CSV table of C-alpha atoms in Angstrom, one decimal:
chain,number,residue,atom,x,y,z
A,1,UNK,CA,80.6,141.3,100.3
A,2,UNK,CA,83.8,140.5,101.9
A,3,UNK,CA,84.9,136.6,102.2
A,4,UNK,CA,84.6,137.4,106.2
A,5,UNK,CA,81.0,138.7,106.0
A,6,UNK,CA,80.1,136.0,104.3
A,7,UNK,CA,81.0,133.8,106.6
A,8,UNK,CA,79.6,135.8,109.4
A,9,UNK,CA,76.4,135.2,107.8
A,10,UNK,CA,76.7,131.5,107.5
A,11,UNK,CA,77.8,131.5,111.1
A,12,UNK,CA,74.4,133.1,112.1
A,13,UNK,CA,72.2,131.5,109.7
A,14,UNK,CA,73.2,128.0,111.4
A,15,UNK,CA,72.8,129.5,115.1
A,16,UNK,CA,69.4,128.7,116.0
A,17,UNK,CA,69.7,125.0,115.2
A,18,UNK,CA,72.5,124.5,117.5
A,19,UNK,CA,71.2,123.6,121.6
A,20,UNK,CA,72.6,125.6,124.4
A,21,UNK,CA,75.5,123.1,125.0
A,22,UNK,CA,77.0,123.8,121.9
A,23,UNK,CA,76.6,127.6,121.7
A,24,UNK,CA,78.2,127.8,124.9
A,25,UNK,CA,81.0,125.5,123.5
A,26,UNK,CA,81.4,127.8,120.5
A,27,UNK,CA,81.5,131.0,122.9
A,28,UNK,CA,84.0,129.4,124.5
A,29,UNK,CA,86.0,128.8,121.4
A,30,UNK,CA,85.5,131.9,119.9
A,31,UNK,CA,87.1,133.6,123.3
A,32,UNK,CA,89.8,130.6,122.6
A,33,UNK,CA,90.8,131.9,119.4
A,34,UNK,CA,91.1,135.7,120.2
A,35,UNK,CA,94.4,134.8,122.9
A,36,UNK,CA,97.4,136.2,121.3
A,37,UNK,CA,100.2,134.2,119.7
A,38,UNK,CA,103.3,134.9,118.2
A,39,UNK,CA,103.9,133.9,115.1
A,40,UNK,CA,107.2,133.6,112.7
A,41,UNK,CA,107.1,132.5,109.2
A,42,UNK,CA,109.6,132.1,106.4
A,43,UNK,CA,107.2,133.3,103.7
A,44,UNK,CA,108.6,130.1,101.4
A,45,UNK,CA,106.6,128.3,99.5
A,46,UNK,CA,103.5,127.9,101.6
A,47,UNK,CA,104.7,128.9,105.1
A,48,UNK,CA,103.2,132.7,105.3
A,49,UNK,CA,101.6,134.4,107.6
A,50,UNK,CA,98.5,133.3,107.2
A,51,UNK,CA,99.6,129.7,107.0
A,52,UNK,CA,100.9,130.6,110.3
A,53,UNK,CA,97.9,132.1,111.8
A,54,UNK,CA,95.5,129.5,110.3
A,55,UNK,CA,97.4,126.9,111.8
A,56,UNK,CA,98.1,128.9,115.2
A,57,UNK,CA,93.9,128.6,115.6
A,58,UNK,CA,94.3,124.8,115.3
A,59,UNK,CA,96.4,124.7,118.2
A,60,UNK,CA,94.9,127.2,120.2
A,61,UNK,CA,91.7,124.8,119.9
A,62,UNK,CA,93.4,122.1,120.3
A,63,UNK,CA,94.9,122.9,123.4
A,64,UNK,CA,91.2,124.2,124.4
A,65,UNK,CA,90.6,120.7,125.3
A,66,UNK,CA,94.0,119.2,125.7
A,67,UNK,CA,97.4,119.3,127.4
A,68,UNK,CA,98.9,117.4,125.3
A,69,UNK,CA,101.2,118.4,122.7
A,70,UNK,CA,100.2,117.5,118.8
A,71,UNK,CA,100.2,114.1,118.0
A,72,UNK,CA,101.7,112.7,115.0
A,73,UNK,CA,97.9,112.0,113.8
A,74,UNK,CA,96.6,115.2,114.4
A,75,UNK,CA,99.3,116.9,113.0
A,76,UNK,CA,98.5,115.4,109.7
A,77,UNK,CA,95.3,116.3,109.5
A,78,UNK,CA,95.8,119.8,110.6
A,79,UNK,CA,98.7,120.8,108.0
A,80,UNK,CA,96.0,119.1,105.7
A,81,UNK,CA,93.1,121.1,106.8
A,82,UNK,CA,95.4,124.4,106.8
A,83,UNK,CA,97.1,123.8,103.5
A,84,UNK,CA,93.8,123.0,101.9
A,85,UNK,CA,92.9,126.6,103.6
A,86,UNK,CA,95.5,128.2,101.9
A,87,UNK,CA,94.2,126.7,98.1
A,88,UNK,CA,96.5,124.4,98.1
A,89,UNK,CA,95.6,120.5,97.1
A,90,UNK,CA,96.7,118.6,100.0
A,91,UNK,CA,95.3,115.3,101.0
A,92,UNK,CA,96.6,112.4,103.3
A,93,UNK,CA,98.2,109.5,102.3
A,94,UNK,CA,96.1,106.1,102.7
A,95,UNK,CA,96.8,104.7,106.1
A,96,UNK,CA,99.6,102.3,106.6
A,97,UNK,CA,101.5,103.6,103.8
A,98,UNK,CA,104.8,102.8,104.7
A,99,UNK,CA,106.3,105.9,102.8
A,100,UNK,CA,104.9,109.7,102.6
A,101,UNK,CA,102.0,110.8,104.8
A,102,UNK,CA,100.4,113.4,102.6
A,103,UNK,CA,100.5,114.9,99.2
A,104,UNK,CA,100.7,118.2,98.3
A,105,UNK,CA,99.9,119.2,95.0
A,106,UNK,CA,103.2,116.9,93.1
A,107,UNK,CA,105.1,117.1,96.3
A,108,UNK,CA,105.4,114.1,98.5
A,109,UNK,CA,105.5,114.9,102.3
A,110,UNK,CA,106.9,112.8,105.5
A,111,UNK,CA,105.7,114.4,109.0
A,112,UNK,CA,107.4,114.1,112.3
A,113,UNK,CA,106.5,115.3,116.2
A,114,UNK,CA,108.6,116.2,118.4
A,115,UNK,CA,107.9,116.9,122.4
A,116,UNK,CA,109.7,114.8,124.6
A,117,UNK,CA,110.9,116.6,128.0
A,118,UNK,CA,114.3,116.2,126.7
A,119,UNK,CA,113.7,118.4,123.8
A,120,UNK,CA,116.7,120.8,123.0
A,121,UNK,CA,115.9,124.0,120.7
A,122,UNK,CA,119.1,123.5,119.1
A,123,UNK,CA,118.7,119.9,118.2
A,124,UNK,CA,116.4,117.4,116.7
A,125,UNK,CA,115.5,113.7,117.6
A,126,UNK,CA,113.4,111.5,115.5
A,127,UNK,CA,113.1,108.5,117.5
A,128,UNK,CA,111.2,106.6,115.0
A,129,UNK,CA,112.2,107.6,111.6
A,130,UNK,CA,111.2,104.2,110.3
A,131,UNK,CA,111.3,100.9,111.0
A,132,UNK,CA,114.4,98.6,109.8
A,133,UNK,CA,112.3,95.3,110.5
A,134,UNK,CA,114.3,91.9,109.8
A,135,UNK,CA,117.3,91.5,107.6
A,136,UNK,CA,121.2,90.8,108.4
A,137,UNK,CA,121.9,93.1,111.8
A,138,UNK,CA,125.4,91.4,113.3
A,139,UNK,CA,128.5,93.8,112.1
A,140,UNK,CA,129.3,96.8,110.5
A,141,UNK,CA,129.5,95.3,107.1
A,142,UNK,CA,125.5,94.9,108.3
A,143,UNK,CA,125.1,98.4,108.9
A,144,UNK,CA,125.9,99.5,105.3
A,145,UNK,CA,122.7,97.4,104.2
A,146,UNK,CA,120.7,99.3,107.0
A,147,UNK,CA,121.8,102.4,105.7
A,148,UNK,CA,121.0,101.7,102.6
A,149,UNK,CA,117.4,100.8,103.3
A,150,UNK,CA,117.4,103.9,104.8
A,151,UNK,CA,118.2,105.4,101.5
A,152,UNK,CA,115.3,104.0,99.8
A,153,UNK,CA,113.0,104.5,102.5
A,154,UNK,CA,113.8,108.4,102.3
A,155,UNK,CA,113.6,107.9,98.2
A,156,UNK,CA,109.7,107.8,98.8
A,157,UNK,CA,108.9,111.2,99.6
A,158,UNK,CA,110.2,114.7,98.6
A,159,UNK,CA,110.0,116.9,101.7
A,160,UNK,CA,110.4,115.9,105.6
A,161,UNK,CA,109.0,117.8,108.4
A,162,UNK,CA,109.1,118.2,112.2
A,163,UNK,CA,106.7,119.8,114.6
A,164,UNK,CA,108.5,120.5,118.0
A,165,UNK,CA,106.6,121.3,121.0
A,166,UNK,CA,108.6,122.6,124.2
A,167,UNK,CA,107.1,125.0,127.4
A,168,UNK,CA,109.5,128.0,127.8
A,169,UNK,CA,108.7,129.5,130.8
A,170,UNK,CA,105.1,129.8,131.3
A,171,UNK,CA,104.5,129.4,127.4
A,172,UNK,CA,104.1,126.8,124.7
A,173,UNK,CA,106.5,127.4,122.3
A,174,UNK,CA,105.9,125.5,119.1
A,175,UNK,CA,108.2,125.2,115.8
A,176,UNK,CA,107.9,123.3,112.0
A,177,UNK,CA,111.5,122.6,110.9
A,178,UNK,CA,112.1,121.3,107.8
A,179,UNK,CA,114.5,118.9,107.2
A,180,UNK,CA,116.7,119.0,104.2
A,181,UNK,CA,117.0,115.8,102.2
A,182,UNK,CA,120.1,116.2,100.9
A,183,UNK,CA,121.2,116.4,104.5
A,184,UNK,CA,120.0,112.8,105.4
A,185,UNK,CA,121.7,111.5,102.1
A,186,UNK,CA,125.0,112.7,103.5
A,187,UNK,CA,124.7,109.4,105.6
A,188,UNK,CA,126.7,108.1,102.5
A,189,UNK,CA,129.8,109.1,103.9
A,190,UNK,CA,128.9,109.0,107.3
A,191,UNK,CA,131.2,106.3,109.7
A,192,UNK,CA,129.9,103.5,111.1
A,193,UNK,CA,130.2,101.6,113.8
A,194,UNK,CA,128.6,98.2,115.7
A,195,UNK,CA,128.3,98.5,119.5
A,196,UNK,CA,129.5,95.2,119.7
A,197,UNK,CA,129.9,95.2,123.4
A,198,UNK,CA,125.9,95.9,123.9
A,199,UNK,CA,123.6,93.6,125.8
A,200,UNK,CA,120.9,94.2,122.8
A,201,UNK,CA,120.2,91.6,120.0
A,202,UNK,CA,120.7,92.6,117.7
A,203,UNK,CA,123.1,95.3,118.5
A,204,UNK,CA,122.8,98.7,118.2
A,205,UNK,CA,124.7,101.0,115.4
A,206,UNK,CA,125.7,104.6,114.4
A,207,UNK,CA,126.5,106.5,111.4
A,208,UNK,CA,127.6,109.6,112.2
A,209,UNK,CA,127.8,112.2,110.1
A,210,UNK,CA,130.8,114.8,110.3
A,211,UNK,CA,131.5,118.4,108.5
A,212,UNK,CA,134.9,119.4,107.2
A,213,UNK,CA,136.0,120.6,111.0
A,214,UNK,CA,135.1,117.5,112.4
A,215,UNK,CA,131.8,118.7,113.9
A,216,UNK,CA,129.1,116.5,113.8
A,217,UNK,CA,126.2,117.0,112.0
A,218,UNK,CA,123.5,114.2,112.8
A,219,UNK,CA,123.8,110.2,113.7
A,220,UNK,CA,121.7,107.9,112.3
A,221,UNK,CA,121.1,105.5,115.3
A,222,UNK,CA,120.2,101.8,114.3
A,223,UNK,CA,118.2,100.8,117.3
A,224,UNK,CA,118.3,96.9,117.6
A,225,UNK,CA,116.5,95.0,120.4
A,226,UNK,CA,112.9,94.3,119.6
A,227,UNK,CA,111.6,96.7,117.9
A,228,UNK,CA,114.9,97.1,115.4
A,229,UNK,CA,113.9,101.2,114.1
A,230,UNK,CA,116.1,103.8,113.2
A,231,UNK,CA,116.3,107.2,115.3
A,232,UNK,CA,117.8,110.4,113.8
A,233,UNK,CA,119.8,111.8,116.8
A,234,UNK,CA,122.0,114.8,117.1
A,235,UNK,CA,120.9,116.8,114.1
A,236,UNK,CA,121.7,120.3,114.3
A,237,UNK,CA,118.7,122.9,113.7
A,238,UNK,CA,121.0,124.7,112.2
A,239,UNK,CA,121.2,122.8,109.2
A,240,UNK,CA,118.0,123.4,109.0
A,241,UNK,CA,114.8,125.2,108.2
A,242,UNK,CA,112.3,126.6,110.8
A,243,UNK,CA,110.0,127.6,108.2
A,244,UNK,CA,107.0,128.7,111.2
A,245,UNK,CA,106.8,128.9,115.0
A,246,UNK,CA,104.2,129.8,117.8
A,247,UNK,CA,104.0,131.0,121.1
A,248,UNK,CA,101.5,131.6,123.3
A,249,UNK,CA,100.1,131.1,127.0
A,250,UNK,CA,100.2,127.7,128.7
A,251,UNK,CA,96.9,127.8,130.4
């Protein structure tokens, strides 16, 4: 017996206990599921096909019931839920943790949303990559120490990740991008520089990161004010890794 027909027989067996409110509400999800969605994946590591099309059904649900592009929160739990899927070990990280937000197998994993309107497919914001908290914020000579808790902030997990969400046209269009490391590291020899003119206090800082031609790679934006966190602007997907994406029908 195929893994399917089995589970077409469990399906059935727990039918008659359900009320008519609820077999109308898995009708309804069972139509949900069959709309058709593009898919891409990089085959690496986990990121297949059917990663892809397990986590494509996760969407479509969710958007069953929702306009809302993936939260941060549910975007955990469903990479959990579809990893776990695909035998992998994958579990989340105890709430709060201030470092990774799931484990998988020895890796250590940091998840990020993205789905402002502002959204461009060729670059990614992070607009809360962590918060910076108190400390000395008042000159550039500050902004090294920023950068460098930035540094051992990222030294917590192994692997960084962010889902995009954008409507093209009359579709959602959704993309995981991983983000390499060793990109963020090259901070190190990024320039910085203190808006010292700015109305904030603290002020606000960059480190911008540059290629050989004097094209910019990313910024690293200290944001001061109140809430004093740092936002990853300006990074190019291109130096990056779209390891999955869907499409399919904005209802």
């Amino acid at each position: 017996m195929t893994e399917k027909q089995k589970l077409i027989n469990e399906i059935t067996r727990e039918l008659p206990a359900l009320d008519t409110g609820y077999l109308r509400l898995l009708t309804d999800f069972a139509e949900i599921l069959q709309r058709e969605v593009d898919v891409t994946a990089d085959g690496h590591g986990p990121f297949t096909e059917e990663f892809a099309r397990h986590f494509a059904g996760v969407l479509l649900v969710h958007h069953a019931l929702s306009e809302e592009p993936f939260t941060k929160d549910k975007f955990e739990h469903a990479m959990v839920r579809v990893l776990n899927e695909s035998d992998l070990d994958a579990h989340l990280s105890p709430r709060g943790n201030p470092g990774h937000d799931l484990t998988v197998g020895a890796e250590k994993w940091s998840l990020k949303t993205q789905a402002d309107q502002a959204l461009k497919l060729d670059a990614l914001h992070i607009s809360k990559f962590m918060e910076m908290g108190k400390g000395e914020w008042t000159n550039e000579t500050s902004l090294t120490g920023l950068r460098q808790r930035m540094f051992d902030h990222v030294a917590n997990y192994d692997r960084i990740f962010s889902l995009r969400h954008k409507i093209v046209g009359e579709n959602r269009y959704y993309e995981l991008v991983e983000i390499p490391k060793a990109l963020l590291l090259e901070a190190e020899n990024g320039e910085l520089e203190m808006k010292m003119d700015s109305k904030q206090n603290p002020k606000p800082g960059y480190c911008r990161v540059y290629d050989r031609d004097r094209s910019q790679k990313f910024q690293l934006y200290f944001d001061g004010g109140t809430e004093r966190k740092l936002q990853i602007k300006h990074l190019k997907k291109a130096l990056c890794h779209v390891r999955a994406s869907w499409t399919f029908k904005k209802d």
